[in-house]
CSV table of C-alpha atoms in Angstrom, one decimal:
chain,number,residue,atom,x,y,z
A,256,SER,CA,22.5,23.1,-24.4
A,257,SER,CA,24.4,19.9,-23.6
A,258,ARG,CA,25.2,21.4,-20.2
A,259,ARG,CA,21.5,22.2,-19.6
A,260,ARG,CA,20.6,18.6,-20.6
A,261,HIS,CA,23.2,17.2,-18.2
A,262,THR,CA,21.7,19.4,-15.4
A,263,ARG,CA,18.2,18.2,-16.2
A,264,TYR,CA,19.3,14.5,-16.0
A,265,ALA,CA,21.2,15.2,-12.8
A,266,ASP,CA,18.1,16.7,-11.2
A,267,ARG,CA,16.1,13.7,-12.3
A,268,SER,CA,18.7,11.3,-10.7
A,269,ARG,CA,18.5,13.4,-7.4
A,270,GLY,CA,14.9,12.3,-7.0
A,271,LEU,CA,12.6,14.5,-9.0
A,272,GLY,CA,10.1,11.7,-8.7
A,273,ASP,CA,9.8,12.4,-5.0
A,274,VAL,CA,8.5,15.9,-5.9
A,275,TYR,CA,5.8,14.3,-8.0
A,276,LYS,CA,5.0,11.9,-5.2
A,277,ARG,CA,4.6,14.8,-2.8
A,278,GLN,CA,2.3,16.5,-5.2
A,279,CYS,CA,0.1,13.4,-5.6
A,280,VAL,CA,-0.1,13.0,-1.8
A,281,ARG,CA,-1.2,16.6,-1.4
A,282,ARG,CA,-3.9,16.1,-4.1
A,283,VAL,CA,-5.2,13.0,-2.3
A,284,ALA,CA,-5.1,14.7,1.1
A,285,ALA,CA,-7.1,17.6,-0.3
A,286,SER,CA,-9.8,15.5,-1.8
A,287,PRO,CA,-13.1,15.3,0.2
A,288,ARG,CA,-13.9,12.1,2.1
A,289,ARG,CA,-17.5,11.0,1.5
A,290,MET,CA,-17.4,7.6,3.2
A,291,PRO,CA,-18.7,6.9,6.7
A,292,THR,CA,-16.0,7.3,9.4
A,293,CYS,CA,-16.2,3.7,10.4
A,294,ILE,CA,-15.3,2.6,6.9
A,295,LEU,CA,-12.5,5.2,6.7
A,296,ALA,CA,-11.0,3.7,9.9
A,297,TRP,CA,-10.3,0.5,8.0
A,298,ARG,CA,-7.9,2.4,5.8
A,299,ARG,CA,-5.9,3.9,8.7
A,300,ARG,CA,-2.6,2.4,9.6
A,301,SER,CA,-3.9,1.0,12.9
A,302,ARG,CA,-6.8,-0.8,11.2
A,303,ARG,CA,-8.7,-0.8,14.5
A,304,VAL,CA,-12.5,-0.8,14.2
A,305,PRO,CA,-13.9,2.2,16.1
A,306,ALA,CA,-16.4,1.4,18.9
A,307,ASN,CA,-19.2,3.3,17.3
A,308,CYS,CA,-18.9,1.3,14.0
A,309,PRO,CA,-21.6,-1.3,13.5
A,310,LEU,CA,-18.9,-3.8,12.8
A,311,ALA,CA,-17.1,-3.4,16.1
A,312,MET,CA,-17.2,-6.4,18.3
A,313,THR,CA,-14.5,-5.4,20.8
A,314,ASP,CA,-17.0,-4.8,23.6
A,315,ILE,CA,-18.6,-8.2,23.2
A,316,GLU,CA,-17.8,-11.2,25.4
A,317,PRO,CA,-15.3,-13.3,23.4
A,318,PHE,CA,-16.3,-16.8,22.1
A,319,GLN,CA,-15.1,-19.6,24.4
A,320,LEU,CA,-14.2,-23.2,23.6
A,321,PRO,CA,-13.2,-25.7,26.3
A,322,VAL,CA,-10.3,-27.9,25.5
A,323,ARG,CA,-8.8,-30.8,27.5
A,324,VAL,CA,-5.0,-31.5,27.3
A,325,TYR,CA,-4.4,-35.2,26.3
A,326,TYR,CA,-1.2,-37.2,26.3
A,327,GLU,CA,-0.8,-36.7,22.6
A,328,ASP,CA,-0.7,-33.0,23.1
A,329,THR,CA,2.4,-33.0,25.3
A,330,ASP,CA,6.1,-33.3,24.6
A,331,ALA,CA,8.9,-35.2,26.4
A,332,GLN,CA,9.0,-32.5,29.2
A,333,GLY,CA,5.3,-33.2,30.0
A,334,VAL,CA,4.1,-29.8,28.8
A,335,VAL,CA,1.9,-29.0,25.7
A,336,TYR,CA,4.1,-28.9,22.6
A,337,TYR,CA,4.1,-25.3,21.3
A,338,ALA,CA,2.6,-26.1,17.9
A,339,ASN,CA,-0.4,-27.7,19.5
A,340,TYR,CA,-1.6,-24.3,20.9
A,341,LEU,CA,-2.1,-23.3,17.2
A,342,ARG,CA,-4.4,-26.4,16.8
A,343,PHE,CA,-6.4,-25.3,19.8
A,344,MET,CA,-6.7,-21.8,18.5
A,345,GLU,CA,-7.7,-23.1,15.1
A,346,ARG,CA,-10.6,-25.1,16.6
A,347,ALA,CA,-11.8,-22.1,18.5
A,348,ARG,CA,-11.7,-19.9,15.4
A,349,THR,CA,-13.7,-22.5,13.4
A,350,GLU,CA,-16.3,-22.8,16.1
A,351,TRP,CA,-16.5,-19.0,16.6
A,352,LEU,CA,-17.2,-18.6,12.8
A,353,ARG,CA,-19.8,-21.3,13.0
A,354,SER,CA,-21.4,-19.6,15.9
A,355,LEU,CA,-21.7,-16.5,13.7
A,356,GLY,CA,-23.5,-18.5,11.1
A,357,ILE,CA,-20.6,-18.7,8.7
A,358,ASP,CA,-20.6,-22.1,7.0
A,359,MET,CA,-17.1,-22.5,5.6
A,360,VAL,CA,-18.0,-25.7,3.6
A,361,ARG,CA,-20.8,-23.9,1.8
A,362,LEU,CA,-18.6,-20.9,1.2
A,363,GLN,CA,-16.0,-23.0,-0.5
A,364,ASP,CA,-18.4,-25.3,-2.4
A,365,GLU,CA,-21.0,-22.7,-3.6
A,366,GLU,CA,-19.3,-19.3,-3.5
A,367,ARG,CA,-15.7,-20.5,-4.0
A,368,ARG,CA,-14.5,-18.4,-1.1
A,369,ILE,CA,-12.0,-19.5,1.6
A,370,PHE,CA,-10.4,-18.2,4.8
A,371,VAL,CA,-6.6,-18.6,5.1
A,372,VAL,CA,-4.3,-17.6,7.9
A,373,ALA,CA,-2.0,-14.8,6.7
A,374,GLU,CA,-0.1,-14.0,9.9
A,375,VAL,CA,0.2,-15.2,13.5
A,376,GLN,CA,1.6,-13.4,16.5
A,377,MET,CA,1.8,-15.4,19.7
A,378,LYS,CA,3.2,-14.9,23.2
A,379,PHE,CA,3.8,-17.9,25.5
A,380,HIS,CA,3.2,-16.9,29.1
A,381,VAL,CA,2.8,-20.2,31.1
A,382,PRO,CA,2.8,-23.8,29.8
A,383,ALA,CA,-0.2,-26.1,29.9
A,384,ARG,CA,0.3,-29.6,31.3
A,385,LEU,CA,-1.3,-33.1,30.8
A,386,ALA,CA,-5.0,-33.2,31.9
A,387,ASP,CA,-5.3,-29.4,32.2
A,388,GLU,CA,-8.7,-28.0,31.3
A,389,LEU,CA,-8.2,-25.0,29.0
A,390,VAL,CA,-10.5,-22.3,27.7
A,391,VAL,CA,-9.6,-20.9,24.2
A,392,THR,CA,-11.2,-17.6,23.3
A,393,ALA,CA,-11.7,-15.8,20.0
A,394,ARG,CA,-13.0,-12.3,19.2
A,395,LEU,CA,-12.9,-9.8,16.3
A,396,LEU,CA,-10.1,-7.2,16.8
A,397,ARG,CA,-9.7,-5.5,13.5
A,398,LEU,CA,-11.5,-5.6,10.1
A,399,THR,CA,-10.1,-4.5,6.8
A,400,ARG,CA,-11.5,-4.9,3.3
A,401,VAL,CA,-9.9,-8.3,2.6
A,402,SER,CA,-8.9,-9.6,6.1
A,403,PHE,CA,-9.7,-9.5,9.7
A,404,ASP,CA,-7.6,-9.9,12.9
A,405,ILE,CA,-8.8,-12.3,15.6
A,406,GLU,CA,-7.6,-11.9,19.2
A,407,GLN,CA,-7.2,-15.3,20.8
A,408,LYS,CA,-6.2,-16.3,24.3
A,409,ILE,CA,-5.8,-19.6,26.1
A,410,TYR,CA,-6.5,-19.8,29.9
A,411,ARG,CA,-6.3,-22.6,32.4
A,412,ASN,CA,-9.7,-23.7,33.9
A,413,ASN,CA,-11.6,-20.5,33.0
A,414,THR,CA,-11.1,-16.9,31.8
A,415,ASP,CA,-10.2,-15.9,35.4
A,416,GLY,CA,-7.5,-18.5,35.6
A,417,ASP,CA,-3.8,-18.3,34.4
A,418,LEU,CA,-3.3,-16.7,31.0
A,419,LEU,CA,-1.2,-19.3,29.1
A,420,ILE,CA,-1.1,-17.9,25.6
A,421,SER,CA,-2.1,-14.6,23.9
A,422,GLY,CA,-2.1,-14.0,20.2
A,423,ILE,CA,-3.5,-12.3,17.2
A,424,VAL,CA,-4.3,-14.2,14.0
A,425,LYS,CA,-4.8,-12.4,10.7
A,426,ALA,CA,-7.2,-14.3,8.4
A,427,ALA,CA,-7.6,-13.3,4.8
A,428,TYR,CA,-10.7,-13.9,2.6
A,429,LEU,CA,-9.7,-15.3,-0.8
A,430,ASP,CA,-11.2,-16.6,-4.0
A,431,ALA,CA,-10.7,-20.4,-3.9
A,432,ASP,CA,-9.8,-20.7,-7.6
A,433,THR,CA,-7.5,-17.7,-8.1
A,434,MET,CA,-6.3,-17.4,-4.5
A,435,ARG,CA,-6.7,-13.6,-4.8
A,436,PRO,CA,-8.1,-11.5,-2.0
A,437,GLN,CA,-11.8,-10.7,-1.9
A,438,ARG,CA,-13.8,-8.2,0.0
A,439,VAL,CA,-15.0,-9.6,3.4
A,440,PRO,CA,-18.8,-9.3,3.5
A,441,PRO,CA,-19.8,-6.9,6.3
A,442,SER,CA,-22.8,-9.2,7.0
A,443,PHE,CA,-20.4,-11.8,8.4
A,444,PHE,CA,-20.1,-9.7,11.6
A,445,GLU,CA,-22.5,-6.7,11.7
A,446,ASP,CA,-25.7,-8.6,12.7
A,447,LYS,CA,-24.1,-10.4,15.7
A,448,GLN,CA,-24.0,-7.6,18.2
A,449,THR,CA,-26.7,-8.8,20.6
């Protein structure tokens, strides 16, 4: 019996838990899905909003904000300091949300909800210089339950000009008091398709 007990513990140490995990995965995979496919798409690894989903905005012209480069924005080499591109993008995101009817001050004061940047991916293509006129764009790329990805680009002169910066910003929707994630209201984006 002591040998049997030893074998049982050895089996457990070899990863018997993995067997249970596989059984749970099979059970979950076998369960019927009753949600709309556009909602289910949020849960997929890609998190891309399908085009037929009412929340998809990928086919809509991105929001545009004109920005002028001032002396304070440049560094010793005469080009825009890299961190200032983040400021330009922040302004465009704020104005984009305002254009969608989202009042961030009211959200924070009355509903105790805030947006925070959770992740930023940026690629620097060409530098901007003093007195350049830039166009900063913002559009919804992906939407999950508690966050959304915003695709942002910065161009020189207009959207047909040189692409200077491209990036994706993940914004999370949090409770202002507990700083815990909250569900993003679909109404933030679904009525802005026209």
